[in-house]
Coordinates of C-alpha atoms in Angstrom, one line a residue:
M1 CA -12.0 -3.3 17.1
E2 CA -14.9 -3.7 14.7
L3 CA -14.8 -1.4 11.7
G4 CA -17.5 -2.9 9.6
I5 CA -18.0 -1.9 5.9
G6 CA -16.2 1.0 4.5
I7 CA -15.0 2.8 1.3
G8 CA -11.9 4.7 0.4
W9 CA -12.5 8.4 0.7
R10 CA -11.2 10.5 -2.2
P11 CA -11.8 14.2 -2.9
E12 CA -13.3 13.3 -6.3
I13 CA -16.1 11.2 -4.7
A14 CA -16.4 13.0 -1.3
D15 CA -20.1 14.0 -1.9
E16 CA -20.9 10.4 -3.1
V17 CA -19.2 8.8 0.0
E18 CA -21.1 11.1 2.4
A19 CA -24.4 10.0 0.7
L20 CA -23.8 6.3 0.7
A21 CA -26.0 4.3 3.1
G22 CA -24.5 1.8 5.5
I23 CA -20.9 3.2 5.6
D24 CA -19.3 2.5 8.9
W25 CA -15.9 3.9 8.2
V26 CA -13.6 5.4 5.5
E27 CA -9.9 5.3 4.6
A28 CA -8.0 8.3 3.4
V29 CA -4.6 8.4 1.8
A30 CA -2.4 9.9 4.6
E31 CA 0.0 11.9 2.3
N32 CA -3.0 13.7 0.8
L33 CA -4.1 15.1 4.1
C34 CA -2.8 18.2 5.8
A35 CA -1.5 17.6 9.3
D36 CA -3.4 20.5 10.9
H37 CA -6.6 20.8 8.7
L38 CA -9.1 18.2 7.5
P39 CA -11.2 18.6 4.3
D40 CA -14.8 19.6 5.2
S41 CA -16.2 16.3 3.9
L42 CA -14.1 14.3 6.4
V43 CA -15.0 16.7 9.2
R44 CA -18.7 16.1 8.5
L45 CA -18.1 12.3 8.4
R46 CA -16.3 12.3 11.8
E47 CA -19.1 14.4 13.2
R48 CA -21.5 11.6 12.2
G49 CA -19.3 9.0 14.0
V50 CA -17.6 7.6 11.0
T51 CA -14.1 6.3 11.7
V52 CA -11.4 7.7 9.4
V53 CA -8.3 5.5 9.0
P54 CA -5.1 7.1 7.4
H55 CA -3.5 4.9 4.8
G56 CA 0.1 5.7 4.1
V57 CA 1.8 5.0 0.8
A58 CA 5.3 6.6 1.2
L59 CA 7.1 5.1 4.2
G60 CA 8.7 2.3 2.3
L61 CA 9.1 0.1 5.3
G62 CA 10.5 -2.7 3.1
G63 CA 13.4 -0.5 1.9
A64 CA 16.9 -0.9 3.0
D65 CA 17.0 2.5 4.8
R66 CA 15.5 2.9 8.3
P67 CA 12.1 4.8 8.2
D68 CA 12.5 8.5 7.7
P69 CA 11.7 10.3 11.1
G70 CA 9.9 13.1 9.3
R71 CA 7.6 10.9 7.4
L72 CA 6.8 8.9 10.6
A73 CA 6.1 12.2 12.5
S74 CA 3.8 13.3 9.7
L75 CA 1.9 10.0 9.8
A76 CA 1.6 10.2 13.6
A77 CA 0.3 13.8 13.4
R78 CA -2.5 12.7 11.0
A79 CA -3.4 9.8 13.2
E80 CA -3.8 12.2 16.1
L81 CA -5.8 14.7 14.1
L82 CA -8.2 12.0 13.0
G83 CA -8.5 10.2 16.3
T84 CA -8.1 7.0 14.4
P85 CA -7.8 3.5 16.1
L86 CA -5.0 2.5 13.8
V87 CA -2.9 3.5 10.8
T88 CA -1.9 1.4 7.8
E89 CA 1.0 1.2 5.3
H90 CA 2.4 -1.3 2.9
I91 CA 5.0 -4.1 2.8
A92 CA 7.0 -2.6 0.0
F93 CA 9.9 -0.4 -0.9
V94 CA 9.4 2.9 -2.8
R95 CA 12.8 4.3 -3.2
A96 CA 16.4 3.2 -3.3
G97 CA 19.9 4.6 -3.7
G98 CA 21.4 7.2 -1.4
P99 CA 24.2 6.9 1.1
L100 CA 23.9 3.2 1.6
T101 CA 24.9 2.7 -2.0
A102 CA 26.8 6.0 -2.6
S103 CA 24.4 6.6 -5.7
P104 CA 21.7 9.0 -6.5
R105 CA 18.4 8.6 -4.7
L106 CA 15.7 7.1 -6.9
E107 CA 12.0 7.2 -6.3
A108 CA 9.7 4.5 -7.7
G109 CA 6.5 6.4 -7.5
H110 CA 4.9 3.0 -6.8
L111 CA 4.9 0.1 -4.4
L112 CA 7.5 -2.5 -5.3
P113 CA 7.8 -6.0 -3.8
V114 CA 10.2 -6.9 -1.1
P115 CA 12.2 -10.1 -1.7
R116 CA 10.8 -12.9 0.5
T117 CA 14.1 -13.8 2.0
W118 CA 15.3 -14.1 5.6
E119 CA 17.6 -11.0 5.3
A120 CA 14.9 -8.8 3.7
L121 CA 12.6 -9.9 6.5
D122 CA 15.2 -9.0 9.2
V123 CA 15.3 -5.4 7.6
L124 CA 11.5 -5.1 7.3
C125 CA 10.9 -6.3 11.0
E126 CA 13.4 -3.7 12.3
N127 CA 11.8 -1.0 10.3
V128 CA 8.4 -2.0 11.4
R129 CA 9.5 -1.9 15.1
I130 CA 10.9 1.6 14.5
A131 CA 7.5 2.7 13.0
Q132 CA 5.5 1.2 15.8
D133 CA 7.6 3.0 18.4
S134 CA 6.9 6.3 16.6
L135 CA 3.2 6.0 16.0
P136 CA 0.5 6.8 18.6
V137 CA -1.8 3.9 17.5
P138 CA -1.3 0.4 16.3
L139 CA 0.1 -0.2 12.7
A140 CA -1.3 -2.6 10.1
L141 CA 0.6 -3.5 6.9
E142 CA -0.8 -4.4 3.5
N143 CA 0.2 -7.1 1.1
I144 CA 0.8 -5.6 -2.4
A145 CA 0.1 -6.5 -5.9
A146 CA 3.2 -7.5 -8.0
L147 CA 4.1 -7.8 -11.6
I148 CA 7.5 -9.2 -10.8
T149 CA 9.2 -11.6 -8.3
W150 CA 12.7 -11.7 -7.0
P151 CA 14.9 -14.6 -7.8
D152 CA 15.9 -17.2 -5.1
E153 CA 13.1 -16.3 -2.6
E154 CA 13.1 -18.4 0.5
L155 CA 9.5 -18.0 1.8
T156 CA 6.0 -17.9 0.4
E157 CA 4.0 -14.8 0.8
G158 CA 1.9 -16.5 3.6
Q159 CA 5.1 -17.6 5.4
F160 CA 6.7 -14.2 5.1
L161 CA 3.6 -12.5 6.5
A162 CA 3.3 -15.0 9.3
E163 CA 6.9 -14.5 10.4
L164 CA 6.5 -10.7 10.3
V165 CA 3.5 -10.9 12.6
E166 CA 5.2 -13.3 15.0
R167 CA 8.2 -11.1 15.3
T168 CA 6.6 -7.7 15.5
G169 CA 3.0 -8.1 16.6
V170 CA 2.0 -5.9 13.6
R171 CA -1.5 -6.3 12.2
L172 CA -2.3 -7.2 8.7
L173 CA -4.3 -5.4 6.0
I174 CA -5.2 -8.2 3.6
D175 CA -5.9 -7.0 0.0
V176 CA -7.8 -9.8 -1.7
A177 CA -7.5 -8.0 -5.1
N178 CA -3.7 -8.2 -4.7
L179 CA -3.9 -11.9 -3.9
H180 CA -5.8 -12.3 -7.2
T181 CA -3.3 -10.1 -9.0
N182 CA -0.4 -12.3 -7.7
H183 CA -2.4 -15.4 -8.8
V184 CA -2.7 -14.2 -12.4
N185 CA 0.7 -12.6 -12.7
L186 CA 2.9 -14.9 -10.7
G187 CA 0.9 -18.2 -10.4
Q188 CA 0.5 -17.9 -6.6
D189 CA -2.5 -19.7 -5.1
P190 CA -4.7 -17.3 -3.0
A191 CA -6.2 -20.2 -1.1
K192 CA -2.7 -21.5 -0.1
A193 CA -1.6 -17.9 0.9
L194 CA -4.7 -17.6 3.1
D195 CA -4.0 -21.0 4.6
E196 CA -0.5 -19.8 5.7
L197 CA -1.6 -16.5 7.1
P198 CA -2.1 -15.8 10.8
V199 CA -5.7 -14.7 10.1
E200 CA -6.3 -13.6 13.7
A201 CA -3.9 -10.7 12.9
I202 CA -6.1 -9.2 10.2
A203 CA -7.2 -5.7 11.0
Y204 CA -9.2 -5.3 7.9
V205 CA -9.6 -6.3 4.2
H206 CA -9.3 -4.3 1.0
V207 CA -11.4 -5.1 -2.2
A208 CA -10.6 -3.4 -5.5
G209 CA -11.1 -3.7 -9.2
G210 CA -8.6 -4.2 -12.0
V211 CA -8.3 -5.3 -15.6
E212 CA -6.3 -8.0 -17.5
K213 CA -4.3 -7.0 -20.5
N214 CA -2.2 -9.5 -22.5
G215 CA -2.2 -12.0 -19.7
V216 CA -1.2 -9.5 -17.0
W217 CA -3.5 -8.4 -14.4
H218 CA -3.3 -4.6 -13.6
D219 CA -4.5 -3.6 -10.2
T220 CA -5.9 -0.3 -11.4
H221 CA -8.5 0.6 -8.7
A222 CA -10.2 2.2 -11.7
H223 CA -12.5 -0.7 -12.7
P224 CA -15.4 -2.5 -11.0
V225 CA -14.6 -5.4 -8.6
T226 CA -14.6 -8.7 -10.6
A227 CA -16.1 -12.0 -9.6
P228 CA -12.6 -13.7 -9.1
V229 CA -11.7 -11.0 -6.6
L230 CA -15.0 -11.6 -4.7
E231 CA -14.2 -15.3 -4.7
V232 CA -10.9 -14.6 -2.9
L233 CA -12.9 -12.5 -0.5
A234 CA -15.2 -15.5 0.0
E235 CA -12.2 -17.8 0.6
L236 CA -11.0 -15.4 3.3
R237 CA -14.4 -15.1 4.9
S238 CA -14.7 -18.9 5.1
R239 CA -11.6 -18.8 7.3
V240 CA -12.2 -15.7 9.4
D241 CA -14.7 -12.9 10.2
P242 CA -12.6 -9.8 9.4
P243 CA -13.2 -6.8 11.6
G244 CA -13.6 -4.6 8.5
V245 CA -13.8 -4.7 4.7
L246 CA -13.2 -1.7 2.5
L247 CA -13.9 -0.9 -1.2
E248 CA -11.0 1.0 -2.9
R249 CA -11.5 3.2 -5.9
D250 CA -8.8 5.7 -7.1
D251 CA -9.7 6.7 -10.6
A252 CA -12.5 6.6 -13.3
F253 CA -14.9 7.2 -10.5
P254 CA -18.4 5.9 -11.2
P255 CA -21.7 7.4 -10.0
G256 CA -22.7 6.8 -6.3
A257 CA -25.2 4.2 -7.3
E258 CA -22.5 2.0 -8.9
L259 CA -20.3 2.3 -5.8
A260 CA -23.3 1.3 -3.7
G261 CA -23.8 -1.7 -5.9
E262 CA -20.3 -2.8 -5.4
L263 CA -20.6 -2.5 -1.7
D264 CA -23.8 -4.5 -1.8
A265 CA -21.9 -7.2 -3.7
I266 CA -19.2 -7.2 -1.0
R267 CA -21.8 -7.6 1.7
A268 CA -23.6 -10.4 -0.1
T269 CA -20.3 -12.3 -0.6
L270 CA -19.5 -12.0 3.2
R271 CA -22.9 -13.4 4.0
R272 CA -22.7 -16.2 1.5
A273 CA -19.2 -17.3 2.5
A274 CA -19.7 -17.1 6.3
P275 CA -19.3 -20.7 7.7
P276 CA -22.2 -22.1 9.9
A277 CA -21.9 -21.1 13.5
D278 CA -20.2 -23.7 15.6
P279 CA -22.9 -25.1 18.0
R280 CA -20.3 -26.0 20.6
P281 CA -17.9 -23.0 21.0
A282 CA -15.1 -23.7 23.3
P283 CA -15.4 -22.2 26.7
G284 CA -13.6 -18.9 27.1
D285 CA -12.9 -18.5 23.3
E286 CA -14.3 -15.0 23.2
A287 CA -12.6 -13.9 26.3
D288 CA -9.3 -15.3 25.1
A289 CA -9.4 -13.4 21.8
G290 CA -7.1 -10.4 21.9
A291 CA -8.4 -7.0 21.4
G292 CA -9.2 -6.3 17.8
A293 CA -8.6 -10.0 16.8
A294 CA -10.6 -11.4 14.1
T295 CA -12.9 -14.4 14.7
V296 CA -11.1 -17.5 13.4
R297 CA -12.9 -20.6 12.1
V298 CA -10.9 -23.6 13.4
P299 CA -11.5 -26.9 11.6
A300 CA -13.1 -29.5 13.9
E301 CA -10.3 -32.0 13.2
A302 CA -7.7 -29.5 14.1
G303 CA -8.4 -29.8 17.8
E304 CA -8.0 -27.0 20.3
P305 CA -5.1 -24.4 20.5
T306 CA -2.3 -25.7 22.6
G307 CA -1.9 -22.5 24.5
T308 CA -2.2 -18.7 24.5
S309 CA 0.3 -15.9 24.6
E310 CA 0.3 -13.2 27.2
T311 CA -1.9 -11.1 24.9
G312 CA -4.5 -13.8 24.9
E313 CA -4.0 -14.7 21.3
P314 CA -4.2 -18.4 20.4
T315 CA -0.8 -20.1 19.6
G316 CA 0.4 -23.4 18.4
T317 CA -1.3 -26.2 16.5
S318 CA -3.2 -29.2 17.3
E319 CA -1.7 -32.7 17.2
A320 CA -3.2 -33.2 13.8
G321 CA -1.1 -30.3 12.6
E322 CA -4.0 -28.2 11.4
R323 CA -3.8 -24.4 11.7
T324 CA -5.5 -23.1 14.8
G325 CA -5.6 -19.5 13.6
V326 CA -1.9 -18.6 13.8
A327 CA 1.2 -18.9 11.7
A328 CA 2.7 -22.3 11.0
P329 CA 5.5 -23.1 13.4
V330 CA 8.9 -21.8 12.3
P331 CA 11.7 -24.5 12.1
A332 CA 14.2 -24.5 14.9
A333 CA 17.0 -23.7 12.4
A334 CA 15.0 -20.8 11.1
R335 CA 14.4 -19.5 14.6
E336 CA 18.2 -19.6 15.3
R337 CA 18.8 -17.8 11.9
T338 CA 16.3 -15.0 12.6
G339 CA 16.3 -14.7 16.4
T340 CA 12.5 -15.4 16.7
A341 CA 11.5 -16.2 20.2
D342 CA 9.4 -19.1 21.1
S343 CA 6.9 -16.7 22.8
A344 CA 6.6 -13.0 22.1
P345 CA 6.6 -10.3 24.9
A346 CA 3.4 -9.0 26.3
E347 CA 3.1 -6.2 23.7
G348 CA 3.2 -8.8 20.9
R349 CA 6.7 -8.2 19.7
A350 CA 9.7 -10.5 19.8
T351 CA 13.0 -9.1 20.9
A352 CA 15.7 -9.0 18.3
A353 CA 19.3 -7.8 17.9
P354 CA 19.8 -4.9 15.6
V355 CA 20.1 -5.8 11.9
P356 CA 23.8 -5.9 10.9
A357 CA 25.0 -3.1 8.7
G358 CA 26.0 -5.6 6.0
T359 CA 22.5 -6.9 5.7
R360 CA 21.1 -3.4 5.0
D361 CA 24.0 -2.8 2.6
R362 CA 23.2 -6.0 0.6
T363 CA 19.5 -5.1 0.6
A364 CA 20.2 -1.6 -0.6
V365 CA 22.5 -2.8 -3.5
A366 CA 19.8 -5.3 -4.6
Q367 CA 16.9 -2.8 -4.4
T368 CA 18.9 0.0 -6.1
A369 CA 19.9 -2.4 -9.0
L370 CA 16.3 -3.3 -9.6
L371 CA 14.8 0.2 -9.3
S372 CA 17.5 1.5 -11.5
A373 CA 16.7 -1.1 -14.2
L374 CA 13.1 -0.1 -13.9
V375 CA 13.3 3.6 -14.1
A376 CA 16.8 4.5 -15.4
G377 CA 17.2 1.9 -18.2
T378 CA 20.3 0.1 -16.6
P379 CA 20.7 -3.6 -17.3
A380 CA 18.4 -5.9 -15.5
P381 CA 19.8 -7.7 -12.5
E382 CA 20.6 -11.3 -12.8
G383 CA 17.7 -13.8 -12.4
F384 CA 14.8 -11.4 -13.1
D385 CA 12.3 -12.0 -16.0
H386 CA 13.3 -9.4 -18.5
R387 CA 9.9 -9.3 -20.1
R388 CA 8.1 -8.7 -16.8
L389 CA 10.6 -6.0 -16.0
R390 CA 9.7 -4.2 -19.2
V391 CA 6.0 -4.5 -18.3
Q392 CA 6.7 -3.1 -14.8
S393 CA 8.9 -0.3 -16.2
R394 CA 6.2 0.8 -18.6
A395 CA 3.6 0.6 -15.8
L396 CA 5.7 2.9 -13.6
A397 CA 6.2 5.5 -16.3
A398 CA 2.4 5.4 -17.1
K399 CA 1.5 5.9 -13.5
R400 CA 4.0 8.7 -13.2
A401 CA 2.4 10.5 -16.2
D402 CA -1.0 10.0 -14.7
V403 CA -0.1 11.4 -11.3
V404 CA 1.8 14.4 -12.7
A405 CA -1.3 15.1 -14.8
K406 CA -3.4 15.2 -11.6
V407 CA -1.0 17.4 -9.5
A408 CA -0.3 19.7 -12.4
P409 CA -3.5 19.6 -14.5
E410 CA -2.3 22.7 -16.5
L411 CA 0.3 20.6 -18.2
P412 CA -2.0 18.3 -20.2
E413 CA -4.2 21.3 -20.8
I414 CA -1.3 23.3 -22.3
L415 CA 0.3 20.5 -24.2
G416 CA -3.0 18.8 -25.3
D417 CA -2.8 15.5 -27.0
G418 CA 1.0 15.6 -27.0
Y419 CA 1.3 15.6 -23.2
R420 CA 1.5 11.9 -22.7
A421 CA 4.0 11.0 -25.4
A422 CA 6.2 13.9 -24.3
F423 CA 6.1 12.9 -20.7
L424 CA 6.9 9.2 -21.4
A425 CA 9.8 10.3 -23.6
Y426 CA 11.1 12.5 -20.8
A427 CA 10.5 9.8 -18.1
G428 CA 12.3 7.2 -20.1
G429 CA 15.7 8.8 -19.3
R430 CA 15.1 10.8 -16.2
P431 CA 14.3 8.8 -13.0
M432 CA 12.1 10.6 -10.4
S433 CA 14.4 11.8 -7.5
G434 CA 11.8 13.8 -5.6
G435 CA 8.0 14.2 -5.4
Y436 CA 5.6 14.5 -8.2
R437 CA 5.4 18.3 -8.0
R438 CA 9.1 18.5 -8.6
D439 CA 8.7 16.0 -11.4
A440 CA 6.1 18.2 -13.0
L441 CA 8.5 21.3 -12.9
D442 CA 11.4 19.2 -14.2
F443 CA 9.3 18.0 -17.1
A444 CA 8.1 21.5 -18.1
E445 CA 11.7 22.7 -17.9
H446 CA 12.8 19.7 -20.1
V447 CA 10.1 20.6 -22.7
L448 CA 11.1 24.2 -22.8
I449 CA 14.8 23.5 -23.1
A450 CA 14.1 21.1 -25.9
G451 CA 12.4 24.0 -27.8
G452 CA 8.8 22.9 -27.2
P453 CA 5.9 23.2 -27.6
A454 CA 5.9 24.1 -31.2
D455 CA 2.9 26.3 -30.9
P456 CA 4.1 29.7 -29.7
V457 CA 1.1 30.4 -27.5
A458 CA 1.4 27.0 -25.8
R459 CA 5.1 27.8 -25.3
R460 CA 4.4 31.1 -23.6
R461 CA 1.8 29.5 -21.4
L462 CA 4.1 26.8 -20.4
T463 CA 6.9 29.3 -19.7
Y464 CA 4.7 31.4 -17.5
W465 CA 3.4 28.3 -15.6
W466 CA 7.0 27.2 -15.0
Q467 CA 8.2 30.6 -13.9
D468 CA 5.3 30.8 -11.4
R469 CA 6.3 27.7 -9.7
S470 CA 9.9 27.2 -10.0
G471 CA 11.2 30.1 -7.8
A472 CA 12.8 29.6 -4.4
R473 CA 9.7 31.3 -2.9
P474 CA 6.2 31.7 -4.2
P475 CA 5.6 34.8 -6.3
R476 CA 3.9 37.8 -4.5
R477 CA 0.4 38.6 -5.2
T478 CA 1.2 41.5 -7.6
T479 CA 3.5 39.2 -9.6
R480 CA 0.8 36.6 -9.8
L481 CA -1.8 39.1 -11.0
V482 CA 0.5 40.5 -13.7
R483 CA 1.3 37.0 -15.0
A484 CA -2.3 36.0 -14.9
A485 CA -3.2 39.0 -17.0
R486 CA -0.4 38.3 -19.4
A487 CA -1.4 34.7 -19.7
A488 CA -4.9 35.8 -20.6
L489 CA -3.6 38.0 -23.3
V490 CA -1.8 35.1 -25.0
G491 CA -4.7 32.8 -24.9
K492 CA -4.9 31.9 -21.2

């Protein structure tokens, strides 16, 4: 499956995306699409033959709970509506608490890292298999950017991803900006991570911009792509020819010409970093490559692969021990520990026993303790960097304020310059337990109960806004007209 060069489709830049030359495909946030109706812009793109890939952010496959059947059904419906060749999600957890810990459900509102331990891997792999069985097309998972690491991790990121692919047959969405983020924030070497990856499992690549503040890299998707991120892309291209590369932009959208310039820089990087073609390709290499597999550059001294799986994917290493395009071998003790088979079934998934309840329980307790420290102000779990937890906590609150301002733009309009400070004060003691729209209503109610806003006109406007949206059912048309007229009389 060749995707080519693409860009993240967002409503704010829909016209610019349609006008860009040389766009082969786009990616749309799955949760922002209706299951039975597409935006006109995406309809036009599909009519032109542009592939649309839904990119999920809410499954939380790295969480302790099994994936929610409703969320899986929703993602499957969007995949079928789009006629997409694959769907993508993240290796992350996004919520914690609930029945497994007998505690209130907490929502992070953001992608949080999974501990790179064997137990967390067991849980992730089972969740991935559940998702694969529920989706009509293949699944690819993305590495995330992190501000924090878990104590006592047992695997590097590359080893963790390699083992995930070997056990489940899942594809990978490699975000080179996230590799750079983890280099700056956590001291992890992008080249080493790429060396350990099963690069033939890459479905496509993300490229995005960010900014460094006080020694911390923030993966904002609101800044231009930087040279260091393009260098990580070059490192990846020197190892493999990815089926697709996509530019992400989620905020502070520039003019179309600037987006085109960033896409040109990505194309130039891919051309520059491409290794010279091997004049002596091994017979049958192309035929042996699995469907959708990336083209892997094998070092000459590494020798030939020692065999292929039933899917036709190269396996094993040469006698020299060099990578031949797959994950490094897993030690026998680790295989016994995890139940990894020496060879996967034809569909690319290793069989595995169900994850013991105790494993999920321990994962749930650990993730709930971390998320509670980040969003509810409880003590930090042992072993974490307290300073980094504070940075992550502030980042979560800031993102929460930004998203609420987008889903309920009337709130910053009504509250003016006081919106952000008021929201951050509210968020500091009130974890998000539902979606952002519920959060917006709860915030407005909190402000009103506290006697704000001080301006009487703003208070009336906020009261009417909250009343319009907080009922068990939407207000009828007559009620809406009366309230609109009343709002106009008090200053709109």
